[in-house]
PDB file of C-alpha atoms in Angstrom:
ATOM      1  CA  UNK A   1       0.000   0.000   0.000  1.00  0.00           C
ATOM      2  CA  UNK A   2       1.436   3.339  -1.020  1.00  0.00           C
ATOM      3  CA  UNK A   3       0.513   6.490   0.881  1.00  0.00           C
ATOM      4  CA  UNK A   4       0.848   9.361  -1.563  1.00  0.00           C
ATOM      5  CA  UNK A   5       0.921  13.065  -0.790  1.00  0.00           C
ATOM      6  CA  UNK A   6      -1.803  15.436  -1.898  1.00  0.00           C
ATOM      7  CA  UNK A   7      -0.739  17.503  -4.917  1.00  0.00           C
ATOM      8  CA  UNK A   8      -2.353  20.646  -3.491  1.00  0.00           C
ATOM      9  CA  UNK A   9      -1.863  20.663   0.300  1.00  0.00           C
ATOM     10  CA  UNK A  10       0.859  17.966   0.711  1.00  0.00           C
ATOM     11  CA  UNK A  11      -1.151  15.978   3.269  1.00  0.00           C
ATOM     12  CA  UNK A  12      -0.977  12.173   3.102  1.00  0.00           C
ATOM     13  CA  UNK A  13      -3.613  10.736   0.747  1.00  0.00           C
ATOM     14  CA  UNK A  14      -4.442   7.198   1.869  1.00  0.00           C
ATOM     15  CA  UNK A  15      -5.742   4.494  -0.492  1.00  0.00           C
ATOM     16  CA  UNK A  16      -9.505   4.669  -0.970  1.00  0.00           C
ATOM     17  CA  UNK A  17      -9.621   8.318   0.087  1.00  0.00           C
ATOM     18  CA  UNK A  18      -9.601  11.425  -2.071  1.00  0.00           C
ATOM     19  CA  UNK A  19      -9.511  11.816  -5.828  1.00  0.00           C
ATOM     20  CA  UNK A  20      -6.995  11.006  -8.562  1.00  0.00           C
ATOM     21  CA  UNK A  21      -7.346  13.459 -11.421  1.00  0.00           C
ATOM     22  CA  UNK A  22      -5.767  12.322 -14.696  1.00  0.00           C
ATOM     23  CA  UNK A  23      -5.074  15.057 -17.240  1.00  0.00           C
ATOM     24  CA  UNK A  24      -5.034  14.555 -21.054  1.00  0.00           C
ATOM     25  CA  UNK A  25      -1.230  14.424 -21.071  1.00  0.00           C
ATOM     26  CA  UNK A  26      -1.426  11.432 -18.657  1.00  0.00           C
ATOM     27  CA  UNK A  27      -0.171  13.458 -15.673  1.00  0.00           C
ATOM     28  CA  UNK A  28      -1.852  12.265 -12.488  1.00  0.00           C
ATOM     29  CA  UNK A  29      -2.791  14.554  -9.616  1.00  0.00           C
ATOM     30  CA  UNK A  30      -3.668  12.984  -6.266  1.00  0.00           C
ATOM     31  CA  UNK A  31      -5.904  14.970  -3.902  1.00  0.00           C
ATOM     32  CA  UNK A  32      -6.661  14.074  -0.287  1.00  0.00           C
ATOM     33  CA  UNK A  33     -10.175  15.607  -0.266  1.00  0.00           C
ATOM     34  CA  UNK A  34     -12.669  17.534  -2.370  1.00  0.00           C
ATOM     35  CA  UNK A  35     -11.489  20.856  -0.901  1.00  0.00           C
ATOM     36  CA  UNK A  36      -8.061  20.422  -2.513  1.00  0.00           C
ATOM     37  CA  UNK A  37      -9.561  19.207  -5.798  1.00  0.00           C
ATOM     38  CA  UNK A  38     -11.928  22.199  -6.011  1.00  0.00           C
ATOM     39  CA  UNK A  39      -9.118  24.658  -5.302  1.00  0.00           C
ATOM     40  CA  UNK A  40      -6.965  22.984  -7.993  1.00  0.00           C
ATOM     41  CA  UNK A  41      -9.818  23.211 -10.544  1.00  0.00           C
ATOM     42  CA  UNK A  42     -10.261  26.905  -9.641  1.00  0.00           C
ATOM     43  CA  UNK A  43      -6.524  27.321 -10.400  1.00  0.00           C
ATOM     44  CA  UNK A  44      -5.700  28.638  -6.939  1.00  0.00           C
ATOM     45  CA  UNK A  45      -2.073  28.946  -5.904  1.00  0.00           C
ATOM     46  CA  UNK A  46      -1.285  26.685  -2.900  1.00  0.00           C
ATOM     47  CA  UNK A  47       1.437  29.120  -1.771  1.00  0.00           C
ATOM     48  CA  UNK A  48      -1.201  31.807  -1.182  1.00  0.00           C
ATOM     49  CA  UNK A  49      -3.534  29.665   0.957  1.00  0.00           C
ATOM     50  CA  UNK A  50      -2.425  29.619   4.578  1.00  0.00           C
ATOM     51  CA  UNK A  51      -3.581  26.069   5.348  1.00  0.00           C
ATOM     52  CA  UNK A  52      -1.286  24.383   2.796  1.00  0.00           C
ATOM     53  CA  UNK A  53       2.211  23.041   3.450  1.00  0.00           C
ATOM     54  CA  UNK A  54       3.494  25.079   0.497  1.00  0.00           C
ATOM     55  CA  UNK A  55       2.463  28.325   2.227  1.00  0.00           C
ATOM     56  CA  UNK A  56       3.920  27.247   5.574  1.00  0.00           C
ATOM     57  CA  UNK A  57       7.264  26.410   3.982  1.00  0.00           C
ATOM     58  CA  UNK A  58       7.335  29.601   1.890  1.00  0.00           C
ATOM     59  CA  UNK A  59       6.509  31.711   4.968  1.00  0.00           C
ATOM     60  CA  UNK A  60       9.273  30.058   7.029  1.00  0.00           C
ATOM     61  CA  UNK A  61       6.878  28.338   9.428  1.00  0.00           C
ATOM     62  CA  UNK A  62       8.103  24.828   8.614  1.00  0.00           C
ATOM     63  CA  UNK A  63      11.479  23.317   7.787  1.00  0.00           C
ATOM     64  CA  UNK A  64      12.394  23.351   4.111  1.00  0.00           C
ATOM     65  CA  UNK A  65      15.923  21.945   4.157  1.00  0.00           C
ATOM     66  CA  UNK A  66      16.276  18.729   6.132  1.00  0.00           C
ATOM     67  CA  UNK A  67      18.183  15.520   5.418  1.00  0.00           C
ATOM     68  CA  UNK A  68      15.369  13.380   6.893  1.00  0.00           C
ATOM     69  CA  UNK A  69      13.083  14.446   4.029  1.00  0.00           C
ATOM     70  CA  UNK A  70      15.260  12.453   1.613  1.00  0.00           C
ATOM     71  CA  UNK A  71      14.236   9.217   3.341  1.00  0.00           C
ATOM     72  CA  UNK A  72      10.620   9.883   2.359  1.00  0.00           C
ATOM     73  CA  UNK A  73      11.589  10.084  -1.332  1.00  0.00           C
ATOM     74  CA  UNK A  74       9.709   7.760  -3.675  1.00  0.00           C
ATOM     75  CA  UNK A  75      11.596   4.621  -4.716  1.00  0.00           C
ATOM     76  CA  UNK A  76      10.257   2.788  -7.752  1.00  0.00           C
ATOM     77  CA  UNK A  77      12.927   0.065  -7.881  1.00  0.00           C
ATOM     78  CA  UNK A  78      11.513  -3.287  -6.697  1.00  0.00           C
ATOM     79  CA  UNK A  79      13.670  -5.121  -4.145  1.00  0.00           C
ATOM     80  CA  UNK A  80      13.479  -8.840  -3.392  1.00  0.00           C
ATOM     81  CA  UNK A  81      11.912  -9.572   0.007  1.00  0.00           C
ATOM     82  CA  UNK A  82      14.476 -10.060   2.757  1.00  0.00           C
ATOM     83  CA  UNK A  83      13.347 -10.454   6.363  1.00  0.00           C
ATOM     84  CA  UNK A  84      16.422  -8.767   7.894  1.00  0.00           C
ATOM     85  CA  UNK A  85      16.215  -5.879   5.439  1.00  0.00           C
ATOM     86  CA  UNK A  86      12.543  -5.298   6.304  1.00  0.00           C
ATOM     87  CA  UNK A  87      13.290  -5.321  10.062  1.00  0.00           C
ATOM     88  CA  UNK A  88      16.195  -2.915   9.573  1.00  0.00           C
ATOM     89  CA  UNK A  89      14.066  -0.636   7.372  1.00  0.00           C
ATOM     90  CA  UNK A  90      11.251  -0.471   9.950  1.00  0.00           C
ATOM     91  CA  UNK A  91      13.730   0.430  12.715  1.00  0.00           C
ATOM     92  CA  UNK A  92      15.277   3.079  10.470  1.00  0.00           C
ATOM     93  CA  UNK A  93      11.827   4.530   9.672  1.00  0.00           C
ATOM     94  CA  UNK A  94      11.025   4.882  13.379  1.00  0.00           C
ATOM     95  CA  UNK A  95      14.395   6.513  14.040  1.00  0.00           C
ATOM     96  CA  UNK A  96      13.993   8.926  11.104  1.00  0.00           C
ATOM     97  CA  UNK A  97      10.535  10.010  12.316  1.00  0.00           C
ATOM     98  CA  UNK A  98      11.989  10.531  15.832  1.00  0.00           C
ATOM     99  CA  UNK A  99      14.813  12.687  14.469  1.00  0.00           C
ATOM    100  CA  UNK A 100      12.421  14.697  12.280  1.00  0.00           C
ATOM    101  CA  UNK A 101      10.038  15.326  15.196  1.00  0.00           C
ATOM    102  CA  UNK A 102      12.935  16.506  17.379  1.00  0.00           C
ATOM    103  CA  UNK A 103      14.237  18.840  14.659  1.00  0.00           C
ATOM    104  CA  UNK A 104      10.748  20.269  14.107  1.00  0.00           C
ATOM    105  CA  UNK A 105      10.388  20.959  17.850  1.00  0.00           C
ATOM    106  CA  UNK A 106      13.760  22.733  17.915  1.00  0.00           C
ATOM    107  CA  UNK A 107      12.850  24.703  14.763  1.00  0.00           C
ATOM    108  CA  UNK A 108       9.519  25.825  16.247  1.00  0.00           C
ATOM    109  CA  UNK A 109      11.139  26.763  19.563  1.00  0.00           C
ATOM    110  CA  UNK A 110      13.811  28.808  17.785  1.00  0.00           C
ATOM    111  CA  UNK A 111      11.187  30.487  15.579  1.00  0.00           C
ATOM    112  CA  UNK A 112       9.109  31.561  18.586  1.00  0.00           C
ATOM    113  CA  UNK A 113      12.108  32.418  20.813  1.00  0.00           C
ATOM    114  CA  UNK A 114      11.868  36.228  20.703  1.00  0.00           C
ATOM    115  CA  UNK A 115       8.073  36.349  20.640  1.00  0.00           C
ATOM    116  CA  UNK A 116       7.593  37.004  24.381  1.00  0.00           C
ATOM    117  CA  UNK A 117      10.087  39.902  24.384  1.00  0.00           C
ATOM    118  CA  UNK A 118       8.427  41.425  21.288  1.00  0.00           C
ATOM    119  CA  UNK A 119       4.984  41.129  22.889  1.00  0.00           C
ATOM    120  CA  UNK A 120       6.225  42.850  26.062  1.00  0.00           C
ATOM    121  CA  UNK A 121       7.767  45.668  24.005  1.00  0.00           C
ATOM    122  CA  UNK A 122       4.527  46.246  22.079  1.00  0.00           C
ATOM    123  CA  UNK A 123       2.527  46.158  25.331  1.00  0.00           C
ATOM    124  CA  UNK A 124       4.835  48.751  26.912  1.00  0.00           C
ATOM    125  CA  UNK A 125       4.498  50.980  23.862  1.00  0.00           C
ATOM    126  CA  UNK A 126       0.700  50.635  23.998  1.00  0.00           C
ATOM    127  CA  UNK A 127       0.643  51.626  27.684  1.00  0.00           C
ATOM    128  CA  UNK A 128       2.900  54.628  26.974  1.00  0.00           C
ATOM    129  CA  UNK A 129       0.728  55.917  24.142  1.00  0.00           C
ATOM    130  CA  UNK A 130      -2.679  55.171  25.708  1.00  0.00           C
ATOM    131  CA  UNK A 131      -1.873  55.408  29.426  1.00  0.00           C
ATOM    132  CA  UNK A 132      -4.600  57.996  29.978  1.00  0.00           C
ATOM    133  CA  UNK A 133      -7.225  55.311  29.301  1.00  0.00           C
ATOM    134  CA  UNK A 134      -6.018  53.086  32.145  1.00  0.00           C
ATOM    135  CA  UNK A 135      -7.754  53.269  35.541  1.00  0.00           C
ATOM    136  CA  UNK A 136      -6.010  55.585  38.009  1.00  0.00           C
ATOM    137  CA  UNK A 137      -3.826  54.082  40.744  1.00  0.00           C
ATOM    138  CA  UNK A 138      -4.585  54.763  44.375  1.00  0.00           C
ATOM    139  CA  UNK A 139      -2.069  56.768  46.415  1.00  0.00           C
ATOM    140  CA  UNK A 140      -1.120  53.724  48.490  1.00  0.00           C
ATOM    141  CA  UNK A 141      -0.268  51.762  45.331  1.00  0.00           C
ATOM    142  CA  UNK A 142       1.854  54.644  43.996  1.00  0.00           C
ATOM    143  CA  UNK A 143       3.757  54.853  47.290  1.00  0.00           C
ATOM    144  CA  UNK A 144       4.328  51.091  47.345  1.00  0.00           C
ATOM    145  CA  UNK A 145       5.700  51.143  43.797  1.00  0.00           C
ATOM    146  CA  UNK A 146       7.907  54.118  44.634  1.00  0.00           C
ATOM    147  CA  UNK A 147       9.224  52.336  47.749  1.00  0.00           C
ATOM    148  CA  UNK A 148      10.073  49.306  45.617  1.00  0.00           C
ATOM    149  CA  UNK A 149      12.028  51.582  43.281  1.00  0.00           C
ATOM    150  CA  UNK A 150      13.895  52.984  46.302  1.00  0.00           C
ATOM    151  CA  UNK A 151      12.596  56.563  46.405  1.00  0.00           C
ATOM    152  CA  UNK A 152      12.284  58.487  49.692  1.00  0.00           C
ATOM    153  CA  UNK A 153       9.212  60.432  50.937  1.00  0.00           C
ATOM    154  CA  UNK A 154      10.226  63.801  49.388  1.00  0.00           C
ATOM    155  CA  UNK A 155      10.795  62.284  45.969  1.00  0.00           C
ATOM    156  CA  UNK A 156       7.431  60.501  46.226  1.00  0.00           C
ATOM    157  CA  UNK A 157       5.629  63.806  46.909  1.00  0.00           C
ATOM    158  CA  UNK A 158       7.481  65.443  44.020  1.00  0.00           C
ATOM    159  CA  UNK A 159       6.489  62.555  41.760  1.00  0.00           C
ATOM    160  CA  UNK A 160       2.827  62.846  42.834  1.00  0.00           C
ATOM    161  CA  UNK A 161       2.830  66.587  42.057  1.00  0.00           C
ATOM    162  CA  UNK A 162       4.257  66.022  38.574  1.00  0.00           C
ATOM    163  CA  UNK A 163       1.673  63.282  37.984  1.00  0.00           C
ATOM    164  CA  UNK A 164      -1.128  65.635  39.099  1.00  0.00           C
ATOM    165  CA  UNK A 165       0.086  68.273  36.611  1.00  0.00           C
ATOM    166  CA  UNK A 166       0.271  65.643  33.879  1.00  0.00           C
ATOM    167  CA  UNK A 167      -3.244  64.487  34.782  1.00  0.00           C
ATOM    168  CA  UNK A 168      -4.612  68.028  34.427  1.00  0.00           C
ATOM    169  CA  UNK A 169      -2.923  68.457  31.050  1.00  0.00           C
ATOM    170  CA  UNK A 170      -4.234  65.099  29.831  1.00  0.00           C
ATOM    171  CA  UNK A 171      -7.821  66.171  30.570  1.00  0.00           C
ATOM    172  CA  UNK A 172      -7.730  68.478  27.556  1.00  0.00           C
ATOM    173  CA  UNK A 173      -8.527  66.473  24.458  1.00  0.00           C
ATOM    174  CA  UNK A 174      -7.990  68.557  21.340  1.00  0.00           C
ATOM    175  CA  UNK A 175     -10.010  71.769  21.788  1.00  0.00           C
ATOM    176  CA  UNK A 176     -12.706  70.126  23.895  1.00  0.00           C
ATOM    177  CA  UNK A 177     -12.545  69.858  27.652  1.00  0.00           C
ATOM    178  CA  UNK A 178     -14.063  66.892  29.402  1.00  0.00           C
ATOM    179  CA  UNK A 179     -17.388  67.736  30.965  1.00  0.00           C
ATOM    180  CA  UNK A 180     -17.524  67.845  34.739  1.00  0.00           C
ATOM    181  CA  UNK A 181     -20.512  66.469  36.572  1.00  0.00           C
ATOM    182  CA  UNK A 182     -22.101  68.898  38.979  1.00  0.00           C
ATOM    183  CA  UNK A 183     -23.448  67.297  42.132  1.00  0.00           C
ATOM    184  CA  UNK A 184     -26.759  68.222  43.710  1.00  0.00           C
ATOM    185  CA  UNK A 185     -24.989  69.728  46.762  1.00  0.00           C
ATOM    186  CA  UNK A 186     -22.928  72.006  44.494  1.00  0.00           C
ATOM    187  CA  UNK A 187     -19.683  69.971  44.386  1.00  0.00           C
ATOM    188  CA  UNK A 188     -17.895  68.916  41.206  1.00  0.00           C
ATOM    189  CA  UNK A 189     -16.884  65.364  40.330  1.00  0.00           C
TER     190      UNK A 189
END
């Protein structure tokens, strides 16, 4: 039994599943499912569809150069049955799949290595640009953070004053001023 790969998405196409399309020039195309066959008939490019292996390899999401891929190459030369050769081949196949899985894990880990740092940097930038939308911190929280940074009481007061000035300036949005609610007793919120 030969497990062929889908011409469109490169998934394994098992016997009895999918479609084999034979063109007038006797070229055969094996598809794993109707989705791949329909996309092929519509002349879609597999490298532009994100769910195909061709896209993933072109975008650098999967390994393209690997020596273990050569073991999966198609061999059309018939070999006389030999029990020892079959046992050795099965062991080698298991080992090759182990090695490939390990390399893929390492590749994925290396590809996603700097992702956390990049996410933190973008989050910091977002907080810097849109900090006025965040809920205000209580005075006790500000003091605790300042104490952790190692500032003394005078520096904390100075910091609070500068933050109050910044808060007043951030209330102006363009030419409009934020409306203030007037309480029933005459106070302002």
